[in-house]
mmCIF file of C-alpha atoms and ligand atoms in Angstrom:
data_model
loop_
_atom_site.group_PDB
_atom_site.id
_atom_site.type_symbol
_atom_site.label_atom_id
_atom_site.label_comp_id
_atom_site.label_asym_id
_atom_site.label_seq_id
_atom_site.Cartn_x
_atom_site.Cartn_y
_atom_site.Cartn_z
ATOM 1 C CA MET A 1140 -62.061 16.881 165.209
ATOM 2 C CA LEU A 1141 -64.085 15.923 168.309
ATOM 3 C CA THR A 1142 -67.574 17.048 167.344
ATOM 4 C CA HIS A 1143 -69.895 15.878 170.130
ATOM 5 C CA LEU A 1144 -70.736 13.193 172.670
ATOM 6 C CA GLU A 1145 -73.357 10.582 171.891
ATOM 7 C CA CYS A 1146 -75.438 8.486 174.279
ATOM 8 C CA THR A 1147 -74.940 4.757 173.710
ATOM 9 C CA ARG A 1148 -78.528 4.093 174.817
ATOM 10 C CA CYS A 1149 -80.757 6.753 173.239
ATOM 11 C CA GLY A 1150 -78.391 8.304 170.676
ATOM 12 C CA GLU A 1151 -78.887 11.850 172.025
ATOM 13 C CA HIS A 1152 -76.046 14.269 171.252
ATOM 14 C CA TYR A 1153 -74.336 16.445 173.874
ATOM 15 C CA PRO A 1154 -71.701 19.172 173.499
ATOM 16 C CA ALA A 1155 -68.094 18.088 174.035
ATOM 17 C CA ASP A 1156 -66.826 21.541 175.047
ATOM 18 C CA ARG A 1157 -67.574 21.055 178.763
ATOM 19 C CA PRO A 1158 -67.343 18.252 181.340
ATOM 20 C CA GLN A 1159 -70.039 15.613 180.909
ATOM 21 C CA SER A 1160 -70.788 12.461 182.860
ATOM 22 C CA VAL A 1161 -73.576 10.121 181.713
ATOM 23 C CA CYS A 1162 -76.721 10.804 179.649
ATOM 24 C CA PRO A 1163 -79.055 12.979 181.782
ATOM 25 C CA LYS A 1164 -82.076 11.192 180.259
ATOM 26 C CA ASP A 1165 -81.295 7.517 180.723
ATOM 27 C CA ALA A 1166 -77.862 7.371 182.433
ATOM 28 C CA GLY A 1167 -76.383 5.800 179.274
ATOM 29 C CA VAL A 1168 -72.630 5.818 178.698
ATOM 30 C CA LEU A 1169 -71.533 8.742 176.482
ATOM 31 C CA TYR A 1170 -69.090 8.154 173.618
ATOM 32 C CA ALA A 1171 -66.893 10.821 172.040
ATOM 33 C CA ARG A 1172 -67.648 11.246 168.327
ATOM 34 C CA TYR A 1173 -65.329 12.747 165.728
ATOM 35 C CA ASP A 1174 -65.549 14.086 162.213
ATOM 36 C CA LEU A 1175 -64.021 10.873 160.871
ATOM 37 C CA ALA A 1176 -64.566 11.876 157.236
ATOM 38 C CA ALA A 1177 -62.396 14.958 157.753
ATOM 39 C CA ILE A 1178 -59.779 12.926 159.618
ATOM 40 C CA LYS A 1179 -59.779 10.415 156.766
ATOM 41 C CA ARG A 1180 -59.017 13.200 154.277
ATOM 42 C CA ASN A 1181 -56.167 14.632 156.348
ATOM 43 C CA PHE A 1182 -54.547 11.644 158.019
ATOM 44 C CA SER A 1183 -53.691 8.124 156.904
ATOM 45 C CA SER A 1184 -52.362 5.177 158.877
ATOM 46 C CA ALA A 1185 -49.083 5.499 156.926
ATOM 47 C CA ARG A 1186 -48.509 8.799 158.715
ATOM 48 C CA LEU A 1187 -48.228 6.994 162.062
ATOM 49 C CA ALA A 1188 -44.674 5.909 161.246
ATOM 50 C CA GLY A 1189 -42.169 7.923 163.237
ATOM 51 C CA ARG A 1190 -44.747 9.372 165.612
ATOM 52 C CA ALA A 1191 -44.379 9.334 169.401
ATOM 53 C CA PRO A 1192 -44.118 5.776 170.805
ATOM 54 C CA THR A 1193 -47.065 6.402 173.139
ATOM 55 C CA MET A 1194 -50.836 6.163 172.761
ATOM 56 C CA TRP A 1195 -50.801 9.853 171.789
ATOM 57 C CA ARG A 1196 -49.452 8.786 168.387
ATOM 58 C CA TYR A 1197 -53.176 8.379 167.631
ATOM 59 C CA ASP A 1198 -53.982 11.979 168.578
ATOM 60 C CA ALA A 1199 -55.742 12.386 165.229
ATOM 61 C CA VAL A 1200 -58.581 10.350 166.788
ATOM 62 C CA LEU A 1201 -58.316 11.716 170.328
ATOM 63 C CA PRO A 1202 -59.635 14.979 171.792
ATOM 64 C CA GLU A 1203 -57.539 18.052 171.041
ATOM 65 C CA ALA A 1204 -55.941 19.021 174.346
ATOM 66 C CA ASP A 1205 -52.444 19.263 175.789
ATOM 67 C CA PRO A 1206 -51.820 15.635 176.880
ATOM 68 C CA VAL A 1207 -50.902 14.699 180.444
ATOM 69 C CA SER A 1208 -48.532 11.906 179.473
ATOM 70 C CA LEU A 1209 -46.116 9.654 181.329
ATOM 71 C CA GLY A 1210 -45.251 7.628 178.219
ATOM 72 C CA GLU A 1211 -48.281 5.310 178.238
ATOM 73 C CA GLY A 1212 -49.223 2.981 175.397
ATOM 74 C CA LEU A 1213 -47.497 1.303 172.469
ATOM 75 C CA THR A 1214 -46.781 -1.644 174.755
ATOM 76 C CA PRO A 1215 -45.084 -4.771 173.345
ATOM 77 C CA MET A 1216 -47.077 -7.271 171.296
ATOM 78 C CA LEU A 1217 -45.125 -10.415 172.203
ATOM 79 C CA ALA A 1218 -45.321 -13.620 170.177
ATOM 80 C CA SER A 1219 -46.079 -16.498 172.563
ATOM 81 C CA ARG A 1220 -43.244 -18.966 173.079
ATOM 82 C CA GLU A 1221 -45.799 -21.713 173.687
ATOM 83 C CA TYR A 1222 -48.526 -21.205 171.099
ATOM 84 C CA PRO A 1223 -47.819 -20.211 167.501
ATOM 85 C CA ASN A 1224 -50.274 -17.497 166.399
ATOM 86 C CA VAL A 1225 -50.893 -16.308 169.946
ATOM 87 C CA PHE A 1226 -49.710 -12.846 170.961
ATOM 88 C CA ILE A 1227 -49.510 -11.398 174.435
ATOM 89 C CA LYS A 1228 -50.120 -7.666 174.593
ATOM 90 C CA ASP A 1229 -48.131 -6.725 177.668
ATOM 91 C CA GLU A 1230 -49.863 -3.804 179.311
ATOM 92 C CA GLY A 1231 -47.790 -4.344 182.461
ATOM 93 C CA LEU A 1232 -45.147 -2.112 180.876
ATOM 94 C CA ASN A 1233 -47.314 0.977 181.114
ATOM 95 C CA PRO A 1234 -46.635 3.732 183.678
ATOM 96 C CA THR A 1235 -48.025 2.564 187.054
ATOM 97 C CA GLY A 1236 -47.734 -1.005 185.772
ATOM 98 C CA SER A 1237 -51.180 -1.451 184.269
ATOM 99 C CA PHE A 1238 -53.454 -0.709 181.325
ATOM 100 C CA LYS A 1239 -55.303 1.795 183.511
ATOM 101 C CA ALA A 1240 -52.648 4.354 182.549
ATOM 102 C CA ARG A 1241 -54.264 4.830 179.131
ATOM 103 C CA GLY A 1242 -57.742 5.711 180.340
ATOM 104 C CA LEU A 1243 -56.526 7.937 183.122
ATOM 105 C CA SER A 1244 -54.035 9.751 180.889
ATOM 106 C CA ALA A 1245 -56.898 10.703 178.567
ATOM 107 C CA CYS A 1246 -59.309 11.430 181.401
ATOM 108 C CA VAL A 1247 -56.905 13.630 183.396
ATOM 109 C CA THR A 1248 -55.910 15.409 180.173
ATOM 110 C CA MET A 1249 -59.528 16.438 179.644
ATOM 111 C CA ALA A 1250 -60.100 17.231 183.320
ATOM 112 C CA ARG A 1251 -57.194 19.675 183.267
ATOM 113 C CA HIS A 1252 -58.404 21.018 179.916
ATOM 114 C CA PHE A 1253 -61.799 21.804 181.470
ATOM 115 C CA GLY A 1254 -60.274 23.351 184.605
ATOM 116 C CA LEU A 1255 -61.493 20.682 187.031
ATOM 117 C CA LYS A 1256 -59.610 20.501 190.326
ATOM 118 C CA LYS A 1257 -60.578 17.485 192.460
ATOM 119 C CA LEU A 1258 -60.957 14.121 190.782
ATOM 120 C CA ALA A 1259 -62.807 11.377 192.664
ATOM 121 C CA ILE A 1260 -62.538 7.708 191.748
ATOM 122 C CA PRO A 1261 -63.852 4.431 193.110
ATOM 123 C CA SER A 1262 -61.306 1.791 192.159
ATOM 124 C CA ALA A 1263 -60.537 -1.893 192.542
ATOM 125 C CA GLY A 1264 -56.876 -0.850 192.845
ATOM 126 C CA ASN A 1265 -54.932 -0.196 189.654
ATOM 127 C CA ALA A 1266 -57.111 2.655 188.397
ATOM 128 C CA ALA A 1267 -56.488 4.366 191.719
ATOM 129 C CA GLY A 1268 -52.726 4.196 191.234
ATOM 130 C CA ALA A 1269 -53.041 5.480 187.694
ATOM 131 C CA LEU A 1270 -55.313 8.387 188.643
ATOM 132 C CA ALA A 1271 -52.979 9.300 191.502
ATOM 133 C CA ALA A 1272 -49.975 9.386 189.150
ATOM 134 C CA TYR A 1273 -51.628 11.383 186.366
ATOM 135 C CA ALA A 1274 -53.247 13.805 188.804
ATOM 136 C CA ALA A 1275 -49.803 14.370 190.339
ATOM 137 C CA ALA A 1276 -48.341 15.010 186.884
ATOM 138 C CA ALA A 1277 -51.177 17.426 186.078
ATOM 139 C CA GLY A 1278 -51.110 19.230 189.437
ATOM 140 C CA LEU A 1279 -54.668 18.151 190.280
ATOM 141 C CA GLU A 1280 -56.053 16.514 193.427
ATOM 142 C CA ALA A 1281 -56.872 12.797 193.340
ATOM 143 C CA HIS A 1282 -59.450 11.489 195.799
ATOM 144 C CA ILE A 1283 -59.315 7.707 195.899
ATOM 145 C CA PHE A 1284 -61.937 5.338 197.273
ATOM 146 C CA MET A 1285 -60.836 1.715 197.220
ATOM 147 C CA PRO A 1286 -61.456 -1.528 199.121
ATOM 148 C CA LYS A 1287 -59.240 -1.786 202.193
ATOM 149 C CA ASP A 1288 -57.901 -5.151 201.045
ATOM 150 C CA VAL A 1289 -56.516 -4.030 197.668
ATOM 151 C CA PRO A 1290 -52.940 -5.178 196.958
ATOM 152 C CA ALA A 1291 -50.456 -3.254 199.087
ATOM 153 C CA ALA A 1292 -48.851 -1.706 195.996
ATOM 154 C CA ASN A 1293 -52.063 0.176 195.211
ATOM 155 C CA ARG A 1294 -52.243 1.750 198.647
ATOM 156 C CA ILE A 1295 -48.560 2.602 198.825
ATOM 157 C CA GLU A 1296 -48.334 4.128 195.339
ATOM 158 C CA CYS A 1297 -51.391 6.331 195.942
ATOM 159 C CA ASP A 1298 -49.830 7.541 199.184
ATOM 160 C CA TYR A 1299 -46.548 8.380 197.471
ATOM 161 C CA TYR A 1300 -48.286 10.176 194.603
ATOM 162 C CA GLY A 1301 -49.895 12.419 197.207
ATOM 163 C CA ALA A 1302 -53.477 11.291 196.633
ATOM 164 C CA HIS A 1303 -56.203 11.533 199.276
ATOM 165 C CA VAL A 1304 -57.030 7.903 200.013
ATOM 166 C CA THR A 1305 -60.154 6.521 201.698
ATOM 167 C CA LEU A 1306 -60.061 2.777 202.367
ATOM 168 C CA VAL A 1307 -63.543 1.312 202.257
ATOM 169 C CA ASP A 1308 -64.755 -1.816 204.025
ATOM 170 C CA GLY A 1309 -66.387 -3.364 200.972
ATOM 171 C CA LEU A 1310 -66.094 -3.698 197.200
ATOM 172 C CA ILE A 1311 -65.743 -1.199 194.353
ATOM 173 C CA SER A 1312 -69.541 -0.909 194.311
ATOM 174 C CA ASP A 1313 -69.421 0.323 197.933
ATOM 175 C CA CYS A 1314 -66.660 2.749 196.946
ATOM 176 C CA ALA A 1315 -68.859 4.055 194.128
ATOM 177 C CA ARG A 1316 -71.591 4.763 196.667
ATOM 178 C CA LYS A 1317 -69.132 6.867 198.695
ATOM 179 C CA VAL A 1318 -68.410 8.951 195.608
ATOM 180 C CA ALA A 1319 -72.145 9.278 194.923
ATOM 181 C CA ASP A 1320 -72.650 10.586 198.484
ATOM 182 C CA LEU A 1321 -69.955 13.201 197.898
ATOM 183 C CA LYS A 1322 -71.772 14.350 194.780
ATOM 184 C CA GLY A 1323 -74.706 15.397 196.915
ATOM 185 C CA SER A 1324 -72.560 17.843 198.894
ATOM 186 C CA ASP A 1325 -72.662 21.629 198.400
ATOM 187 C CA SER A 1326 -68.990 21.947 197.546
ATOM 188 C CA TRP A 1327 -69.135 19.431 194.651
ATOM 189 C CA GLU A 1328 -69.537 21.953 191.844
ATOM 190 C CA LYS A 1329 -68.180 25.000 193.632
ATOM 191 C CA ASP A 1330 -64.793 23.394 194.319
ATOM 192 C CA GLY A 1331 -64.380 21.789 190.892
ATOM 193 C CA TRP A 1332 -65.009 18.174 191.888
ATOM 194 C CA PHE A 1333 -65.498 15.563 189.197
ATOM 195 C CA ASP A 1334 -66.366 11.852 189.236
ATOM 196 C CA VAL A 1335 -63.965 9.958 186.970
ATOM 197 C CA SER A 1336 -65.569 6.533 187.531
ATOM 198 C CA THR A 1337 -65.197 4.061 184.677
ATOM 199 C CA THR A 1338 -67.691 4.857 181.871
ATOM 200 C CA LYS A 1339 -69.264 7.683 183.926
ATOM 201 C CA GLU A 1340 -67.125 10.166 182.003
ATOM 202 C CA PRO A 1341 -66.426 9.845 178.249
ATOM 203 C CA TYR A 1342 -62.618 9.945 178.024
ATOM 204 C CA ARG A 1343 -61.342 6.855 179.808
ATOM 205 C CA VAL A 1344 -62.855 4.864 176.922
ATOM 206 C CA GLU A 1345 -60.936 7.117 174.520
ATOM 207 C CA GLY A 1346 -57.646 6.286 176.199
ATOM 208 C CA LYS A 1347 -58.425 2.580 176.288
ATOM 209 C CA LYS A 1348 -59.463 2.499 172.640
ATOM 210 C CA THR A 1349 -55.827 3.036 171.697
ATOM 211 C CA MET A 1350 -55.326 -0.662 172.573
ATOM 212 C CA GLY A 1351 -57.481 -1.474 169.560
ATOM 213 C CA TYR A 1352 -55.479 0.847 167.312
ATOM 214 C CA GLU A 1353 -52.273 -0.770 168.562
ATOM 215 C CA VAL A 1354 -53.505 -4.326 167.982
ATOM 216 C CA ALA A 1355 -54.183 -3.421 164.354
ATOM 217 C CA GLU A 1356 -50.991 -1.414 163.813
ATOM 218 C CA GLN A 1357 -48.705 -3.934 165.541
ATOM 219 C CA LEU A 1358 -50.167 -6.823 163.526
ATOM 220 C CA GLY A 1359 -49.556 -4.895 160.299
ATOM 221 C CA TRP A 1360 -53.240 -3.828 159.958
ATOM 222 C CA ARG A 1361 -54.400 -7.433 160.115
ATOM 223 C CA ILE A 1362 -57.260 -8.061 162.488
ATOM 224 C CA PRO A 1363 -56.800 -11.125 164.710
ATOM 225 C CA GLN A 1364 -59.437 -13.858 164.891
ATOM 226 C CA GLY A 1365 -59.821 -13.329 168.612
ATOM 227 C CA ILE A 1366 -59.036 -11.021 171.505
ATOM 228 C CA ILE A 1367 -59.229 -12.368 175.047
ATOM 229 C CA TYR A 1368 -59.719 -9.644 177.586
ATOM 230 C CA PRO A 1369 -59.991 -9.844 181.380
ATOM 231 C CA THR A 1370 -63.182 -7.940 182.059
ATOM 232 C CA GLY A 1371 -63.801 -6.035 185.278
ATOM 233 C CA GLY A 1372 -65.326 -2.718 184.272
ATOM 234 C CA GLY A 1373 -64.855 -3.709 180.627
ATOM 235 C CA VAL A 1374 -63.728 -0.289 179.387
ATOM 236 C CA GLY A 1375 -60.944 -1.778 177.280
ATOM 237 C CA MET A 1376 -63.490 -4.017 175.562
ATOM 238 C CA LEU A 1377 -65.704 -1.004 174.789
ATOM 239 C CA GLY A 1378 -62.743 1.070 173.692
ATOM 240 C CA MET A 1379 -61.278 -1.548 171.360
ATOM 241 C CA TRP A 1380 -64.622 -2.187 169.690
ATOM 242 C CA LYS A 1381 -65.059 1.567 169.194
ATOM 243 C CA ALA A 1382 -61.545 1.689 167.723
ATOM 244 C CA PHE A 1383 -62.349 -1.031 165.171
ATOM 245 C CA GLU A 1384 -65.461 0.868 164.045
ATOM 246 C CA GLU A 1385 -63.503 4.105 163.750
ATOM 247 C CA MET A 1386 -60.661 2.416 161.854
ATOM 248 C CA GLU A 1387 -63.114 0.925 159.368
ATOM 249 C CA THR A 1388 -64.660 4.371 158.741
ATOM 250 C CA LEU A 1389 -61.148 5.785 158.341
ATOM 251 C CA GLY A 1390 -60.351 3.074 155.790
ATOM 252 C CA TRP A 1391 -57.497 1.695 157.910
ATOM 253 C CA ILE A 1392 -59.108 -1.768 158.190
ATOM 254 C CA GLY A 1393 -62.014 -3.559 156.546
ATOM 255 C CA SER A 1394 -65.227 -4.899 158.048
ATOM 256 C CA GLU A 1395 -63.558 -7.889 159.713
ATOM 257 C CA ARG A 1396 -63.668 -8.045 163.497
ATOM 258 C CA PRO A 1397 -62.038 -10.252 166.117
ATOM 259 C CA LYS A 1398 -64.199 -12.485 168.266
ATOM 260 C CA MET A 1399 -64.184 -10.622 171.568
ATOM 261 C CA ILE A 1400 -63.817 -12.871 174.599
ATOM 262 C CA THR A 1401 -64.502 -11.805 178.163
ATOM 263 C CA VAL A 1402 -62.696 -13.697 180.900
ATOM 264 C CA GLN A 1403 -63.767 -13.232 184.499
ATOM 265 C CA ALA A 1404 -62.933 -14.859 187.823
ATOM 266 C CA ALA A 1405 -65.289 -17.648 188.863
ATOM 267 C CA GLY A 1406 -65.778 -15.803 192.163
ATOM 268 C CA CYS A 1407 -67.103 -12.717 190.364
ATOM 269 C CA ALA A 1408 -68.484 -13.455 186.909
ATOM 270 C CA PRO A 1409 -71.551 -11.266 186.297
ATOM 271 C CA ILE A 1410 -70.910 -10.962 182.557
ATOM 272 C CA VAL A 1411 -70.328 -14.712 182.118
ATOM 273 C CA LYS A 1412 -73.582 -15.423 183.943
ATOM 274 C CA ALA A 1413 -75.578 -12.908 181.886
ATOM 275 C CA TRP A 1414 -73.994 -14.236 178.678
ATOM 276 C CA ASP A 1415 -74.809 -17.863 179.553
ATOM 277 C CA GLU A 1416 -78.396 -16.873 180.357
ATOM 278 C CA GLY A 1417 -78.745 -14.785 177.189
ATOM 279 C CA LYS A 1418 -79.548 -11.616 179.129
ATOM 280 C CA PRO A 1419 -78.813 -8.109 177.788
ATOM 281 C CA ALA A 1420 -77.529 -6.810 181.153
ATOM 282 C CA ALA A 1421 -75.764 -8.222 184.194
ATOM 283 C CA GLU A 1422 -77.099 -8.636 187.712
ATOM 284 C CA MET A 1423 -75.171 -7.569 190.802
ATOM 285 C CA TRP A 1424 -72.896 -10.510 191.751
ATOM 286 C CA ALA A 1425 -73.317 -11.338 195.449
ATOM 287 C CA ASN A 1426 -70.254 -11.981 197.665
ATOM 288 C CA ALA A 1427 -67.736 -11.277 194.914
ATOM 289 C CA ALA A 1428 -64.428 -12.881 195.863
ATOM 290 C CA THR A 1429 -61.233 -13.457 193.884
ATOM 291 C CA LEU A 1430 -57.535 -12.803 194.291
ATOM 292 C CA ALA A 1431 -57.632 -11.072 190.892
ATOM 293 C CA SER A 1432 -58.708 -7.809 192.521
ATOM 294 C CA GLY A 1433 -59.228 -6.039 189.203
ATOM 295 C CA LEU A 1434 -61.962 -8.529 188.325
ATOM 296 C CA ARG A 1435 -63.849 -7.940 191.543
ATOM 297 C CA VAL A 1436 -66.478 -5.756 189.892
ATOM 298 C CA PRO A 1437 -69.922 -7.108 190.876
ATOM 299 C CA LYS A 1438 -71.792 -5.193 188.133
ATOM 300 C CA PRO A 1439 -69.932 -3.217 185.498
ATOM 301 C CA TYR A 1440 -71.692 0.030 184.569
ATOM 302 C CA GLY A 1441 -71.237 -0.653 180.845
ATOM 303 C CA ASP A 1442 -72.546 -4.239 181.113
ATOM 304 C CA TYR A 1443 -75.104 -3.774 178.315
ATOM 305 C CA LEU A 1444 -72.373 -2.586 175.942
ATOM 306 C CA ILE A 1445 -70.004 -5.452 176.822
ATOM 307 C CA LEU A 1446 -72.718 -8.078 176.234
ATOM 308 C CA ASP A 1447 -73.672 -6.454 172.945
ATOM 309 C CA ILE A 1448 -70.039 -6.602 171.758
ATOM 310 C CA LEU A 1449 -69.738 -10.288 172.699
ATOM 311 C CA LYS A 1450 -72.841 -10.953 170.622
ATOM 312 C CA LYS A 1451 -71.931 -8.805 167.606
ATOM 313 C CA SER A 1452 -68.400 -10.202 167.467
ATOM 314 C CA LYS A 1453 -69.550 -13.829 167.866
ATOM 315 C CA GLY A 1454 -67.393 -13.982 170.958
ATOM 316 C CA THR A 1455 -68.071 -15.571 174.297
ATOM 317 C CA ALA A 1456 -67.512 -15.258 178.037
ATOM 318 C CA ILE A 1457 -65.494 -17.664 180.162
ATOM 319 C CA SER A 1458 -64.655 -17.877 183.832
ATOM 320 C CA ALA A 1459 -61.485 -19.058 185.536
ATOM 321 C CA THR A 1460 -61.099 -20.201 189.130
ATOM 322 C CA ASP A 1461 -58.475 -18.631 191.364
ATOM 323 C CA GLU A 1462 -56.566 -21.935 191.337
ATOM 324 C CA GLU A 1463 -56.515 -21.908 187.526
ATOM 325 C CA ILE A 1464 -55.470 -18.255 187.493
ATOM 326 C CA LEU A 1465 -52.607 -18.832 189.923
ATOM 327 C CA GLU A 1466 -51.330 -21.804 187.960
ATOM 328 C CA ALA A 1467 -51.488 -19.752 184.750
ATOM 329 C CA THR A 1468 -49.652 -16.836 186.369
ATOM 330 C CA ARG A 1469 -46.799 -19.156 187.319
ATOM 331 C CA HIS A 1470 -46.910 -20.900 183.929
ATOM 332 C CA TRP A 1471 -46.618 -17.649 181.983
ATOM 333 C CA ALA A 1472 -43.736 -16.519 184.152
ATOM 334 C CA LYS A 1473 -41.851 -19.778 183.576
ATOM 335 C CA VAL A 1474 -42.702 -20.347 179.929
ATOM 336 C CA GLU A 1475 -43.075 -16.850 178.499
ATOM 337 C CA GLY A 1476 -40.854 -14.833 180.837
ATOM 338 C CA ILE A 1477 -43.827 -12.633 181.642
ATOM 339 C CA PHE A 1478 -44.697 -12.007 185.284
ATOM 340 C CA ALA A 1479 -48.334 -11.139 184.731
ATOM 341 C CA ALA A 1480 -51.092 -9.734 186.855
ATOM 342 C CA PRO A 1481 -53.493 -12.542 187.839
ATOM 343 C CA GLU A 1482 -56.181 -10.837 185.725
ATOM 344 C CA GLY A 1483 -53.917 -11.094 182.674
ATOM 345 C CA ALA A 1484 -52.990 -14.718 183.317
ATOM 346 C CA ALA A 1485 -56.713 -15.511 183.354
ATOM 347 C CA CYS A 1486 -56.544 -15.023 179.569
ATOM 348 C CA LEU A 1487 -54.325 -18.089 179.295
ATOM 349 C CA VAL A 1488 -56.914 -20.149 181.191
ATOM 350 C CA ALA A 1489 -59.583 -18.919 178.779
ATOM 351 C CA TYR A 1490 -57.438 -19.586 175.713
ATOM 352 C CA ARG A 1491 -56.729 -23.173 176.795
ATOM 353 C CA LYS A 1492 -60.450 -23.784 177.338
ATOM 354 C CA LEU A 1493 -61.354 -22.276 173.967
ATOM 355 C CA ARG A 1494 -58.720 -24.391 172.227
ATOM 356 C CA ALA A 1495 -59.949 -27.522 174.006
ATOM 357 C CA SER A 1496 -63.529 -26.814 172.949
ATOM 358 C CA GLY A 1497 -62.522 -26.104 169.338
ATOM 359 C CA PHE A 1498 -63.733 -22.479 169.546
ATOM 360 C CA PHE A 1499 -60.238 -21.434 168.446
ATOM 361 C CA LYS A 1500 -58.094 -23.464 166.072
ATOM 362 C CA PRO A 1501 -54.287 -23.593 166.289
ATOM 363 C CA GLU A 1502 -53.985 -21.394 163.180
ATOM 364 C CA ASP A 1503 -56.212 -18.613 164.571
ATOM 365 C CA THR A 1504 -54.365 -15.448 165.531
ATOM 366 C CA VAL A 1505 -55.443 -14.606 169.071
ATOM 367 C CA VAL A 1506 -54.316 -11.676 171.226
ATOM 368 C CA LEU A 1507 -54.277 -12.169 174.999
ATOM 369 C CA PHE A 1508 -54.227 -9.031 177.133
ATOM 370 C CA ASN A 1509 -51.968 -9.017 180.141
ATOM 371 C CA THR A 1510 -53.476 -5.988 181.799
ATOM 372 C CA GLY A 1511 -50.811 -5.428 184.438
ATOM 373 C CA THR A 1512 -47.554 -6.495 186.010
ATOM 374 C CA GLY A 1513 -47.376 -9.206 188.657
ATOM 375 C CA LEU A 1514 -45.073 -6.900 190.598
ATOM 376 C CA LYS A 1515 -48.134 -5.034 191.835
ATOM 377 C CA TYR A 1516 -49.489 -8.236 193.438
ATOM 378 C CA LEU A 1517 -46.449 -9.393 195.416
ATOM 379 C CA ASP A 1518 -48.307 -9.664 198.722
ATOM 380 C CA VAL A 1519 -51.141 -11.614 197.087
ATOM 381 C CA LEU A 1520 -48.842 -13.960 195.192
ATOM 382 C CA GLU A 1521 -46.431 -14.506 198.075
ATOM 383 C CA THR A 1522 -49.176 -15.526 200.465
ATOM 384 C CA THR A 1523 -50.828 -17.792 197.965
ATOM 385 C CA ALA A 1524 -47.498 -19.371 197.032
ATOM 386 C CA HIS A 1525 -47.024 -20.646 200.583
ATOM 387 C CA GLY A 1526 -50.522 -21.560 201.555
ATOM 388 C CA ALA A 1527 -53.882 -22.574 200.261
ATOM 389 C CA PRO A 1528 -54.946 -20.194 197.504
ATOM 390 C CA ASP A 1529 -58.232 -19.558 199.260
ATOM 391 C CA ALA A 1530 -56.451 -18.249 202.359
ATOM 392 C CA LEU A 1531 -56.359 -14.820 200.794
ATOM 393 C CA VAL A 1532 -59.246 -14.828 198.390
ATOM 394 C CA ARG A 1533 -60.149 -11.194 198.428
ATOM 395 C CA GLY A 1534 -63.523 -10.164 199.605
ATOM 396 C CA ALA A 1535 -64.609 -13.612 200.760
ATOM 397 C CA ALA A 1536 -67.094 -13.094 203.536
ATOM 398 C CA SER A 1537 -66.138 -16.363 205.182
ATOM 399 C CA ALA A 1538 -62.362 -16.243 204.796
ATOM 400 C CA LYS A 1539 -60.521 -14.047 207.249
ATOM 401 C CA PRO A 1540 -57.947 -11.875 205.498
ATOM 402 C CA ALA A 1541 -54.447 -12.943 206.437
ATOM 403 C CA PRO A 1542 -52.746 -10.402 208.681
ATOM 404 C CA ARG A 1543 -50.282 -8.462 206.566
ATOM 405 C CA GLN A 1544 -47.764 -6.032 207.955
ATOM 406 C CA ILE A 1545 -45.594 -4.510 205.337
ATOM 407 C CA GLY A 1546 -42.188 -3.844 206.803
ATOM 408 C CA GLY A 1547 -43.600 -1.522 209.418
ATOM 409 C CA ILE A 1548 -44.400 1.088 206.792
ATOM 410 C CA ILE A 1549 -48.105 0.479 206.880
ATOM 411 C CA GLY A 1550 -49.691 -1.237 209.840
ATOM 412 C CA PRO A 1551 -52.302 -3.948 209.842
ATOM 413 C CA TYR A 1552 -55.791 -2.865 208.840
HETATM 414 ZN ZN1 LIG B 2917 -79.377 8.600 176.577
#
């Protein structure tokens, strides 16, 4: 039922029967489009009952290909023990311990479908682990470019999955440049290379959109008043918004939409800054630094789409300091029994601020996305637990990274 790809900037259509990256005309993000009218005739939300407990239960609205699946998706929607009407969508229970599993499952599925061989990715950490795992499952090569100070778990998992890892002295934006350099090489097309950077290929958004389908299904097809989402690259935000539009066309929900809230780390908040200044796109954030490594994205490629969604949904953008994030991580663990990724715990900081300001009322149903498990950040959280939080703020030009030797397995770097 996938009919074509559509540019989110100029609206140009492109065929979906071959690998595509961004719009050749204006470098806009391409979205997969389906014959939703035909899907509506043949498939109803009632038919989801009894289907696979993974994101592939929504295969009616995903590309037709043999899925590379490790059981991703349909993660728990947990009622908060602290706030009535708040739900925590726990993406830490995905394969590889983060929400990145969804996008990479869809992306690697299509890469294998198209016969691609070598998949290159710049990553802040968790996407690298997810690509490495799905590439291993699909029998493809993963070529990872990530900052050298990512959490140890990200480096170790990529190594075990058999990925080719390049550690870069810089941020994800520097890693992206390394991938761009590779693209200029002669072997790029000949050897079946492909760049699977966030929003530079159309299918990671498709995997992430299943979070939107799950929010609706798990709340009994009620749409919450708000969704708070830790925004690095922002693909989940794009995907969920796309899901709501598709579900309305399919007749699964009405025209109501949640207020979409971006939360970013105060040390890297390009979307918050652009939102506050009323700008349609973000500027590159200088000296990005935060222990929430997944939020260390100085300029998300889909910035214009994220800002448009905040506006259309009457949402907002909020930042949280590393101190606030750490406190919230510990608070969630103690109060909710959820050991969250720092990026996920940032949602709690945002929710408290939005309650204090009256943006959300106690009776509003709000979904907070915990995007990963705290178990992938043990080195970060252990160091910060025993010292000043800023001792290990990642990427800080001034702060020296603490020396970290991990049991002799991997030496200092
Ligand atoms: Zn275009």
